[in-house]
Coordinates of C-alpha atoms and ligand atoms in Angstrom, one line a residue:
M28 CA 263.3 217.2 154.2
N29 CA 267.0 216.4 154.5
S30 CA 268.6 213.5 156.3
E31 CA 267.7 214.7 159.8
K32 CA 265.2 212.5 161.6
R33 CA 262.5 214.5 163.4
A34 CA 262.5 214.4 167.2
W35 CA 260.8 216.6 169.8
W36 CA 264.1 217.4 171.5
K37 CA 265.4 218.8 168.2
E38 CA 262.4 221.1 167.9
A39 CA 262.4 222.2 171.5
V40 CA 263.8 225.4 173.2
V41 CA 265.2 224.7 176.7
Y42 CA 265.1 227.2 179.5
Q43 CA 267.6 226.8 182.4
I44 CA 266.6 227.7 185.9
Y45 CA 269.2 228.1 188.7
P46 CA 266.7 227.5 191.5
R47 CA 268.6 229.4 194.2
S48 CA 268.2 232.6 192.3
F49 CA 264.9 232.2 190.4
A50 CA 262.1 233.0 192.8
D51 CA 261.8 232.8 196.6
S52 CA 258.3 231.9 197.8
N53 CA 258.8 231.9 201.6
G54 CA 260.9 235.0 202.3
D55 CA 264.1 233.2 203.4
G56 CA 266.1 234.9 200.6
I57 CA 266.7 231.7 198.8
G58 CA 264.8 230.6 195.6
D59 CA 262.8 227.5 195.9
L60 CA 260.5 225.0 194.1
N61 CA 257.3 226.7 195.0
G62 CA 258.8 229.9 193.5
I63 CA 259.4 228.1 190.3
T64 CA 255.8 226.7 190.3
A65 CA 254.5 230.2 190.8
H66 CA 256.2 231.4 187.6
L67 CA 255.4 228.5 185.2
D68 CA 252.9 230.7 183.3
Y69 CA 255.7 233.2 182.7
L70 CA 257.7 230.4 181.0
K71 CA 254.7 229.2 179.1
T72 CA 254.2 232.8 177.8
L73 CA 257.9 233.0 176.8
G74 CA 257.1 229.8 174.7
V75 CA 259.8 227.5 175.9
D76 CA 259.2 223.7 175.7
V77 CA 261.6 222.2 178.3
I78 CA 262.8 223.4 181.7
W79 CA 266.2 222.3 182.9
V80 CA 266.4 222.9 186.7
S81 CA 269.9 223.0 188.2
P82 CA 270.3 220.5 191.1
V83 CA 267.6 220.6 193.7
Y84 CA 268.8 217.5 195.7
A85 CA 269.9 217.5 199.3
S86 CA 273.3 219.3 199.5
P87 CA 275.5 221.2 201.9
N88 CA 275.8 223.8 199.1
D89 CA 279.6 224.0 198.9
D90 CA 279.0 224.4 195.2
N91 CA 275.3 225.4 195.4
G92 CA 273.9 222.0 194.9
Y93 CA 276.5 220.5 192.6
D94 CA 277.7 218.6 195.7
I95 CA 274.9 216.1 196.4
S96 CA 274.5 214.4 199.8
D97 CA 271.3 212.5 198.9
Y98 CA 270.3 211.9 195.2
Q99 CA 266.7 211.0 196.1
A100 CA 265.8 213.8 198.5
I101 CA 265.0 217.5 198.0
M102 CA 267.3 220.2 199.5
P103 CA 265.2 221.5 202.5
E104 CA 266.0 225.1 201.5
F105 CA 264.3 224.4 198.2
G106 CA 261.2 222.6 199.7
T107 CA 259.9 219.1 199.9
M108 CA 259.3 216.1 197.6
E109 CA 255.6 217.2 197.6
D110 CA 256.7 220.6 196.3
F111 CA 258.7 218.9 193.6
D112 CA 255.8 216.8 192.6
R113 CA 253.6 219.9 192.4
M114 CA 256.2 221.6 190.2
L115 CA 256.5 218.6 187.9
D116 CA 252.7 218.4 187.6
G117 CA 252.5 222.1 186.9
I118 CA 255.1 221.8 184.2
H119 CA 253.3 218.9 182.5
A120 CA 249.9 220.5 182.8
R121 CA 251.3 223.4 180.7
G122 CA 252.6 221.0 178.0
M123 CA 256.2 221.6 179.0
K124 CA 258.8 219.0 180.1
L125 CA 261.3 218.8 183.0
V126 CA 265.0 218.0 182.8
M127 CA 266.9 217.3 186.0
D128 CA 270.6 217.9 186.5
L129 CA 272.5 214.6 187.0
V130 CA 275.7 215.3 189.0
A131 CA 277.3 211.8 189.1
N132 CA 281.0 212.5 188.4
H133 CA 281.2 213.3 192.1
S134 CA 279.0 213.5 195.2
S135 CA 279.2 215.6 198.3
D136 CA 281.7 214.5 201.0
E137 CA 278.6 214.5 203.3
H138 CA 276.9 211.8 201.2
A139 CA 276.5 208.6 203.3
W140 CA 278.6 206.7 200.8
F141 CA 281.6 209.0 201.4
V142 CA 281.0 209.1 205.2
E143 CA 281.3 205.3 205.1
S144 CA 284.1 205.2 202.5
R145 CA 286.5 207.3 204.5
K146 CA 286.0 205.2 207.7
S147 CA 288.5 202.5 206.7
K148 CA 290.4 201.0 203.8
D149 CA 288.3 197.8 204.0
N150 CA 284.9 199.6 204.3
P151 CA 282.4 198.2 201.8
Y152 CA 282.0 201.7 200.4
R153 CA 285.8 202.4 200.1
D154 CA 285.9 201.8 196.3
Y155 CA 282.9 204.1 195.7
Y156 CA 285.5 206.8 195.5
I157 CA 289.1 207.1 194.3
W158 CA 291.7 206.7 197.1
K159 CA 295.5 206.6 196.5
D160 CA 298.6 206.3 198.7
A161 CA 301.0 209.3 198.8
K162 CA 303.8 209.3 196.2
D163 CA 307.2 210.3 197.6
G164 CA 305.5 211.7 200.6
R165 CA 303.0 213.9 198.7
E166 CA 299.9 213.9 196.5
P167 CA 299.6 210.8 194.2
N168 CA 300.2 212.9 191.1
N169 CA 300.4 216.5 189.9
W170 CA 296.7 217.0 188.9
G171 CA 295.1 220.4 189.6
S172 CA 291.5 220.8 190.6
C173 CA 289.1 222.9 188.4
F174 CA 288.6 225.0 191.6
S175 CA 292.3 225.7 192.2
G176 CA 294.7 223.8 194.3
S177 CA 295.6 220.1 194.0
A178 CA 293.0 217.6 192.9
W179 CA 293.9 215.4 195.9
Q180 CA 292.9 215.8 199.5
Y181 CA 294.8 213.9 202.3
D182 CA 292.6 212.1 204.7
E183 CA 294.4 211.3 208.0
A184 CA 292.0 208.7 209.2
T185 CA 293.3 206.2 206.6
D186 CA 296.5 207.9 205.6
Q187 CA 295.4 208.1 201.9
Y188 CA 294.4 210.8 199.5
Y189 CA 291.1 211.0 197.7
L190 CA 290.5 212.6 194.3
H191 CA 288.3 215.7 193.8
L192 CA 288.5 217.3 190.3
F193 CA 286.3 220.1 191.8
S194 CA 286.2 221.3 195.4
R195 CA 287.5 219.1 198.2
K196 CA 283.9 218.7 199.3
Q197 CA 283.1 217.1 195.9
P198 CA 285.0 213.7 195.9
D199 CA 285.0 211.9 192.6
L200 CA 282.9 208.8 192.3
N201 CA 284.6 205.7 191.1
W202 CA 282.7 204.7 188.0
A203 CA 285.0 201.7 187.5
N204 CA 283.2 200.1 190.5
P205 CA 280.1 198.4 189.0
K206 CA 278.3 199.0 192.4
V207 CA 278.6 202.8 191.7
R208 CA 277.1 202.4 188.2
D209 CA 274.3 200.3 189.7
E210 CA 273.6 203.0 192.3
I211 CA 273.6 205.8 189.7
F212 CA 271.5 203.9 187.1
N213 CA 268.9 202.9 189.7
M214 CA 268.7 206.5 190.9
M215 CA 268.2 207.7 187.4
S216 CA 265.4 205.2 186.8
W217 CA 263.8 206.2 190.0
W218 CA 263.5 209.8 188.8
C219 CA 262.4 208.7 185.3
D220 CA 259.6 206.6 187.0
K221 CA 258.5 209.8 188.8
G222 CA 257.9 211.2 185.3
I223 CA 260.8 213.5 184.5
D224 CA 261.6 214.0 180.9
G225 CA 265.4 214.0 180.8
F226 CA 268.8 214.7 182.3
R227 CA 271.5 217.4 181.8
M228 CA 274.6 215.4 182.8
D229 CA 277.2 217.4 184.8
V230 CA 280.8 217.1 183.6
I231 CA 279.9 213.7 182.1
G232 CA 283.1 213.7 180.0
M233 CA 285.1 213.1 183.2
I234 CA 283.6 209.9 184.5
G235 CA 286.0 207.4 182.9
K236 CA 289.4 207.9 184.5
E237 CA 291.8 205.7 182.6
N238 CA 295.0 206.2 184.5
F239 CA 296.5 208.4 187.2
N240 CA 299.7 209.5 185.5
D241 CA 301.0 213.0 186.0
G242 CA 299.5 215.4 183.5
P243 CA 301.2 217.9 181.2
M244 CA 302.1 221.3 182.7
T245 CA 301.5 224.3 180.5
P246 CA 304.0 227.2 181.0
G247 CA 303.2 229.0 184.3
A248 CA 300.7 226.4 185.5
L249 CA 300.9 225.4 189.1
Y250 CA 299.5 221.9 188.5
G251 CA 299.3 219.2 185.8
D252 CA 296.3 218.8 183.5
F253 CA 294.2 215.7 184.3
G254 CA 292.6 215.9 180.8
P255 CA 294.6 213.2 179.0
S256 CA 293.8 210.7 181.8
C257 CA 290.2 211.6 182.4
M258 CA 288.5 213.5 179.6
H259 CA 286.5 211.9 176.8
T260 CA 288.1 208.5 177.3
E261 CA 287.0 205.2 175.7
T262 CA 286.0 204.2 179.2
T263 CA 283.6 207.2 179.5
H264 CA 282.0 206.3 176.2
R265 CA 281.6 202.7 177.4
Y266 CA 279.8 203.8 180.6
L267 CA 277.5 206.0 178.5
R268 CA 276.6 203.2 176.2
E269 CA 275.8 201.1 179.3
M270 CA 273.7 204.0 180.7
R271 CA 271.9 204.2 177.4
Q272 CA 271.1 200.4 177.5
R273 CA 270.2 200.1 181.2
V274 CA 268.3 203.4 181.6
L275 CA 267.9 205.9 178.8
D276 CA 266.4 203.6 176.2
K277 CA 263.6 202.7 178.5
Y278 CA 262.1 206.2 178.5
D279 CA 261.4 209.0 176.0
L280 CA 264.0 211.4 177.3
I281 CA 266.1 214.4 176.3
T282 CA 269.7 213.7 177.3
I283 CA 272.2 216.6 177.4
G284 CA 275.8 216.0 178.2
E285 CA 277.9 218.8 179.7
A286 CA 281.0 217.3 178.1
G287 CA 283.1 220.0 176.5
G288 CA 285.9 218.7 174.3
G289 CA 286.2 219.3 170.6
T290 CA 283.7 218.6 167.7
A291 CA 285.1 215.1 167.3
D292 CA 284.2 214.4 170.9
A293 CA 280.8 215.9 170.5
I294 CA 280.1 213.8 167.4
R295 CA 280.9 210.7 169.4
Y296 CA 278.8 211.6 172.4
S297 CA 275.7 212.7 170.3
N298 CA 276.1 210.6 167.2
L299 CA 273.0 210.0 165.1
D300 CA 272.8 206.3 165.9
G301 CA 271.7 207.2 169.4
S302 CA 274.1 205.0 171.3
E303 CA 275.0 207.6 173.9
L304 CA 273.4 211.1 174.3
N305 CA 271.2 213.4 172.2
M306 CA 273.4 216.5 172.5
T307 CA 276.3 218.0 174.4
F308 CA 277.5 221.4 175.4
G309 CA 280.9 222.6 174.0
F310 CA 283.0 225.2 175.8
E311 CA 285.2 226.3 173.0
H312 CA 283.2 229.5 172.4
T313 CA 282.8 230.3 176.1
D314 CA 285.7 229.1 178.3
G315 CA 287.9 228.3 175.2
I316 CA 288.3 231.8 173.9
N317 CA 289.4 233.0 177.3
A318 CA 292.0 230.6 178.5
H319 CA 295.0 232.5 177.2
T320 CA 297.1 232.9 180.4
E321 CA 298.5 230.8 183.2
T322 CA 295.6 232.0 185.3
G323 CA 293.2 230.4 182.8
K324 CA 289.9 232.3 182.3
W325 CA 290.9 234.9 184.8
C326 CA 292.3 237.4 182.3
D327 CA 291.3 240.6 180.3
Y328 CA 290.7 238.7 177.1
G329 CA 287.6 239.8 175.2
A330 CA 285.4 238.1 172.7
P331 CA 286.5 239.2 169.2
L332 CA 284.0 238.5 166.4
A333 CA 286.6 236.6 164.3
E334 CA 287.4 234.2 167.1
V335 CA 283.8 233.6 168.3
R336 CA 282.6 233.2 164.7
E337 CA 285.4 230.7 163.8
V338 CA 284.5 228.5 166.7
M339 CA 280.7 228.6 166.4
N340 CA 280.8 228.1 162.6
R341 CA 283.2 225.2 163.0
W342 CA 280.8 223.6 165.6
Q343 CA 277.8 224.2 163.2
T344 CA 279.6 222.7 160.2
D345 CA 281.5 219.9 161.8
L346 CA 278.4 218.4 163.5
Q347 CA 276.3 218.8 160.3
G348 CA 274.8 215.5 159.3
K349 CA 276.9 213.7 162.0
A350 CA 275.5 214.7 165.4
W351 CA 272.9 217.0 167.0
G352 CA 274.2 220.0 168.9
T353 CA 273.2 222.7 171.4
V354 CA 273.3 226.4 171.0
Y355 CA 274.0 228.7 174.0
M356 CA 276.1 231.5 175.3
S357 CA 274.7 231.6 178.8
N358 CA 274.3 229.4 181.8
H359 CA 275.0 229.5 185.6
D360 CA 278.7 229.1 185.0
Q361 CA 279.1 231.9 182.4
P362 CA 278.9 235.7 182.8
R363 CA 275.9 237.4 181.3
Q364 CA 276.2 237.1 177.5
V365 CA 275.1 240.7 176.8
S366 CA 278.0 241.8 179.0
R367 CA 280.5 239.3 177.6
F368 CA 279.6 239.2 173.8
G369 CA 277.3 242.3 173.4
N370 CA 277.2 245.7 174.9
D371 CA 275.6 246.2 178.3
S372 CA 275.6 250.0 178.3
P373 CA 272.1 251.5 178.7
L374 CA 272.3 252.7 175.1
W375 CA 273.0 249.3 173.5
R376 CA 272.0 246.6 176.1
A377 CA 268.6 245.7 174.6
R378 CA 269.6 246.1 171.0
S379 CA 272.7 243.9 171.4
A380 CA 270.8 241.4 173.6
K381 CA 268.3 240.9 170.7
M382 CA 271.2 240.6 168.2
L383 CA 272.8 237.8 170.2
G384 CA 269.4 236.1 170.6
T385 CA 268.9 236.2 166.9
L386 CA 272.4 234.8 166.2
L387 CA 271.8 231.9 168.6
H388 CA 268.1 231.0 167.9
M389 CA 268.5 230.9 164.1
M390 CA 271.3 228.4 164.3
H391 CA 271.2 224.6 163.9
G392 CA 270.8 222.7 167.2
T393 CA 268.7 222.9 170.4
P394 CA 268.9 226.4 171.8
F395 CA 269.2 227.0 175.6
V396 CA 267.9 230.2 177.3
Y397 CA 269.4 230.9 180.8
Q398 CA 267.1 232.6 183.3
G399 CA 267.2 236.3 182.8
E400 CA 268.9 236.1 179.3
E401 CA 265.4 236.7 177.9
L402 CA 265.3 240.0 179.7
G403 CA 268.8 241.1 178.7
M404 CA 270.1 240.9 182.3
T405 CA 273.7 242.0 182.7
N406 CA 276.8 241.3 184.8
I407 CA 276.6 242.8 188.3
Y408 CA 280.3 243.8 188.4
F409 CA 281.1 243.2 192.1
E410 CA 283.9 245.4 193.4
R411 CA 284.9 243.5 196.6
I412 CA 285.9 239.9 197.2
D413 CA 283.4 239.6 200.1
Q414 CA 280.5 240.0 197.7
Y415 CA 281.3 236.8 196.0
K416 CA 279.7 233.5 197.0
D417 CA 281.1 231.1 194.3
V418 CA 283.6 228.5 195.5
E419 CA 285.4 228.8 192.2
V420 CA 286.1 232.5 192.9
I421 CA 286.9 232.1 196.6
N422 CA 289.4 229.3 195.8
A423 CA 291.0 231.2 193.0
W424 CA 291.5 234.3 195.2
R425 CA 293.2 232.0 197.8
Q426 CA 295.4 230.4 195.2
W427 CA 296.5 233.5 193.2
V428 CA 296.1 236.5 195.5
D429 CA 296.6 235.3 199.0
S430 CA 299.7 233.6 197.7
G431 CA 301.0 236.9 196.3
L432 CA 301.2 235.5 192.8
V433 CA 298.6 237.9 191.3
D434 CA 297.6 241.5 192.3
G435 CA 294.2 241.6 194.0
Q436 CA 293.0 244.5 191.8
D437 CA 293.7 242.5 188.6
M438 CA 291.9 239.5 190.0
L439 CA 288.9 241.6 191.0
R440 CA 288.8 243.0 187.5
W441 CA 288.8 239.6 186.0
F442 CA 286.2 238.2 188.5
A443 CA 283.9 241.2 187.6
K444 CA 284.1 240.3 183.9
I445 CA 283.8 236.6 183.9
S446 CA 282.9 235.0 187.2
R447 CA 279.9 232.7 187.6
D448 CA 278.2 234.9 190.2
N449 CA 277.4 237.4 187.4
A450 CA 274.8 234.8 186.3
R451 CA 273.6 233.9 189.8
T452 CA 272.2 237.3 190.9
P453 CA 268.5 237.0 191.6
M454 CA 266.0 237.0 188.7
Q455 CA 264.7 240.5 188.2
W456 CA 260.8 240.1 188.2
N457 CA 259.6 243.7 188.8
R458 CA 260.5 247.1 190.3
D459 CA 259.6 246.0 193.9
V460 CA 262.4 245.8 196.5
N461 CA 264.9 243.0 195.6
A462 CA 263.4 243.0 192.1
G463 CA 260.5 241.0 193.4
F464 CA 262.8 238.0 194.0
T465 CA 262.3 237.8 197.7
T466 CA 260.7 239.6 200.6
G467 CA 263.6 238.6 202.7
T468 CA 267.4 239.3 202.5
P469 CA 268.7 237.8 199.2
W470 CA 271.5 235.2 199.5
I471 CA 273.5 237.2 197.0
D472 CA 273.2 240.9 196.0
V473 CA 270.5 241.9 193.5
N474 CA 271.6 243.8 190.4
L475 CA 270.4 247.4 191.0
N476 CA 269.6 247.8 187.3
Y477 CA 266.4 245.9 188.0
L478 CA 264.4 249.2 187.8
A479 CA 265.3 249.2 184.1
V480 CA 265.6 245.5 183.5
N481 CA 262.7 243.4 184.8
A482 CA 260.1 240.9 183.6
E483 CA 257.0 242.8 184.5
D484 CA 258.0 245.9 182.5
E485 CA 259.3 243.8 179.6
M486 CA 256.2 241.7 179.3
A487 CA 254.2 244.9 178.9
D488 CA 256.6 246.4 176.4
T489 CA 256.1 245.0 172.9
D490 CA 259.6 246.1 171.9
S491 CA 261.4 244.5 174.9
V492 CA 264.0 241.8 174.8
F493 CA 261.5 239.4 176.4
N494 CA 259.0 239.9 173.6
Y495 CA 261.7 239.6 171.0
Y496 CA 262.8 236.3 172.5
R497 CA 259.1 235.2 172.4
K498 CA 259.1 235.9 168.6
L499 CA 262.4 234.1 168.1
I500 CA 261.1 231.0 169.9
A501 CA 257.8 231.2 168.0
L502 CA 259.7 231.3 164.7
R503 CA 261.5 228.1 165.5
H504 CA 258.2 226.4 166.2
Q505 CA 256.8 227.8 162.9
H506 CA 259.6 227.1 160.4
D507 CA 261.2 223.7 159.9
I508 CA 264.1 225.3 158.1
I509 CA 265.3 226.8 161.5
V510 CA 265.3 223.3 163.1
Y511 CA 266.3 221.1 160.2
G512 CA 267.9 223.3 157.6
S513 CA 271.6 223.0 156.7
F514 CA 274.0 225.6 158.0
E515 CA 276.2 227.6 155.6
P516 CA 278.6 230.4 156.8
L517 CA 278.4 233.8 154.9
L518 CA 280.7 236.8 154.9
E519 CA 283.2 234.7 156.9
N520 CA 285.9 237.4 157.0
D521 CA 283.6 240.4 157.5
P522 CA 285.1 242.6 160.3
S523 CA 281.7 243.6 161.7
V524 CA 278.9 241.3 160.4
Y525 CA 278.3 237.7 161.5
A526 CA 276.2 236.2 158.7
Y527 CA 275.0 232.7 157.8
Q528 CA 272.3 231.0 156.0
R529 CA 270.1 227.9 156.5
V530 CA 268.9 225.9 153.5
L531 CA 266.0 223.4 153.4
D532 CA 263.8 222.1 150.5
G533 CA 264.4 225.1 148.3
Q534 CA 264.1 227.7 151.1
K535 CA 266.9 229.9 152.3
L536 CA 267.0 231.7 155.7
I537 CA 269.6 234.5 155.7
V538 CA 270.7 235.7 159.1
L539 CA 272.7 239.0 159.4
C540 CA 274.1 240.3 162.8
N541 CA 276.1 243.4 163.2
W542 CA 278.4 242.5 166.1
T543 CA 279.6 246.1 166.6
D544 CA 278.4 249.5 167.9
H545 CA 278.9 251.2 164.5
T546 CA 277.1 251.0 161.1
A547 CA 278.5 248.3 158.9
P548 CA 278.1 247.9 155.1
C549 CA 276.3 244.7 154.2
S550 CA 275.0 244.1 150.6
L551 CA 272.9 241.2 151.8
S552 CA 270.8 243.6 153.8
A553 CA 268.6 244.4 150.8
A554 CA 265.0 244.0 149.9
E555 CA 265.7 241.3 147.3
T556 CA 267.3 239.1 150.0
G557 CA 263.8 237.8 150.8
D558 CA 260.9 238.4 153.2
E559 CA 262.1 239.8 156.5
L560 CA 261.0 237.4 159.4
I561 CA 262.4 239.4 162.3
S562 CA 264.7 242.4 163.1
N563 CA 265.6 244.4 166.2
Y564 CA 265.1 247.6 164.2
S565 CA 261.9 248.9 162.7
T566 CA 263.5 250.9 160.1
H567 CA 266.5 249.9 157.9
Q568 CA 269.2 251.4 155.7
E569 CA 269.6 249.6 152.3
G570 CA 272.9 247.8 152.0
Q571 CA 274.1 248.3 155.5
L572 CA 273.4 247.3 159.1
Q573 CA 272.9 249.7 162.0
P574 CA 274.8 249.2 165.3
Y575 CA 274.0 245.7 166.7
E576 CA 271.3 245.3 164.0
A577 CA 270.0 241.8 163.3
R578 CA 267.9 240.9 160.3
V579 CA 266.5 237.5 159.2
F580 CA 265.2 237.0 155.7
L581 CA 263.3 234.0 154.3
A582 CA 263.7 233.4 150.6
T583 CA 261.6 230.7 148.9
G584 CA 262.4 229.1 145.7
K585 CA 265.7 230.9 144.9
Ligands
TEU621 O1 280.7 222.8 185.5 C1 281.8 222.2 184.8 C2 282.9 223.1 184.7 O2 283.9 222.8 184.1 C3 282.8 224.4 185.5 O3 284.0 224.5 186.1 C4 282.6 225.5 184.5 O4 282.7 225.1 183.2 C5 283.5 226.6 184.7 O5 283.4 227.1 186.0 C6 283.3 227.8 183.7 O6 284.5 228.5 183.6 C7 279.8 221.9 186.1 C8 278.6 222.7 186.7 O7 277.9 223.4 185.6 C9 279.2 223.7 187.6 O8 278.3 224.6 188.1 C10 279.8 222.9 188.8 O9 280.5 223.8 189.6 C11 280.9 221.9 188.3 O10 280.4 221.1 187.1 C12 281.1 220.8 189.3 O11 279.9 220.1 189.5
CA622 CA1 262.9 230.3 199.7

């Protein structure tokens, strides 16, 4: 065994549920907690160990729950606290664990704290948020919001601006105020005392604002970048060490930071001395390979193998022996991975979905499966702006198209490729109306390919993406080398094949993935490479990989 200390959260596979779109139990067209509870056996069959549920707290749903108005109450659309307790008990009864989504960089503007804070400059809650005077008659600085527009909203009642790095209904909490930290830490402990098993921490890399200076402007940008003032600061790390001491160390938790940044940041957040978090999500292989224009991720950029491989290999090798990582391509903020990185045509969808699953699940770090990824669910490719629900899309349309800066047809093409609503269409359970998600009218359109892509059919089909994911997850539980083995890139400049190996105690695991829709030569794809553990083809051609072919070999003692 190499230097890695064993831990349950290193050996786990995490499944992310976006509750609004997972399963509707009462016919109102909105997913809910009882819908999740009704499908826990499905998740147990898949073999996942941990379930991360996106926010279920009270919220006006400006950002579908990432705008919380009461951290210790359940959103009525999702159910009651009794429904939550039943779900938690059901998860534990099946030997699985529950991770809650901690959204503490900001609250909703309808939270009681903000309602008080905006009443007057001397209100006891004023400094729970970040208020500034106008500068030269306008916003306090040039920062842009992640959801378009300025990061500052003028509030007439007290003639000041408040900061919102996301929507104007998501005012940033002032972590510099010890009362705010007390409130958040007490709330976290309250959920831990209820028996939850961890937190995924929303944009946790932003909580330590160090100054309010104007940010750098990239060519063509409409606003300045708040990154140098807010992202991955010493202050943020200090708050996380305080969180670790006051809350996290008191429980046996998995702690996952949605932090972004580079590998040096990730190593600090999830260092092996455990002073902050267990692991973080990086964005370099998702958002990073797309932000090539002044309209950011809204562009025609693709996902070239060379670029994806360089980023993912660098994250694997930089963290090696220094920090624990996560492995993902999908979540509620990303388009469907088979559409973005694979090939979602009827001919290649399942094959490429399995190839991507192989690529991810044989890597070092904790893998995350986003609801529907295990089925090979695809983008929905909306064609009209009125089909979109996502505040990020609606605000971008307003900023770029309503202003005349960008042609609407271009923006609709970019939205169809990479918008978050692609991942938020209802889970496809079966071939019944609305894919079995609801007996009512779904809050967002169902992808009409559910007749070909649905859980019921795939569970019955031994060759389905679902059953392939079951095998991948089972392999991780069976072979220490997949969890604890070192990572070594192979064929780093191959134009078609993404290959790497894992090494542990004299064993070698060789992973070969043909990233393309054509046959590719690959000398490693040969019998002498080792015993084949899994492949998405049942027949093979010596010395080459078929389109989107994945093969994993285990060699012992070589
Ligand atoms: O997302 C953080 C974030 O940066 C998002 O803007 C996301 O990365 C981007 O849309 C992808 O291009 C977190 C949550 O995951 C997201 O759902 C919330 O909207 C956001 O924070 C605010 O809470
Ligand atoms: Ca419902």
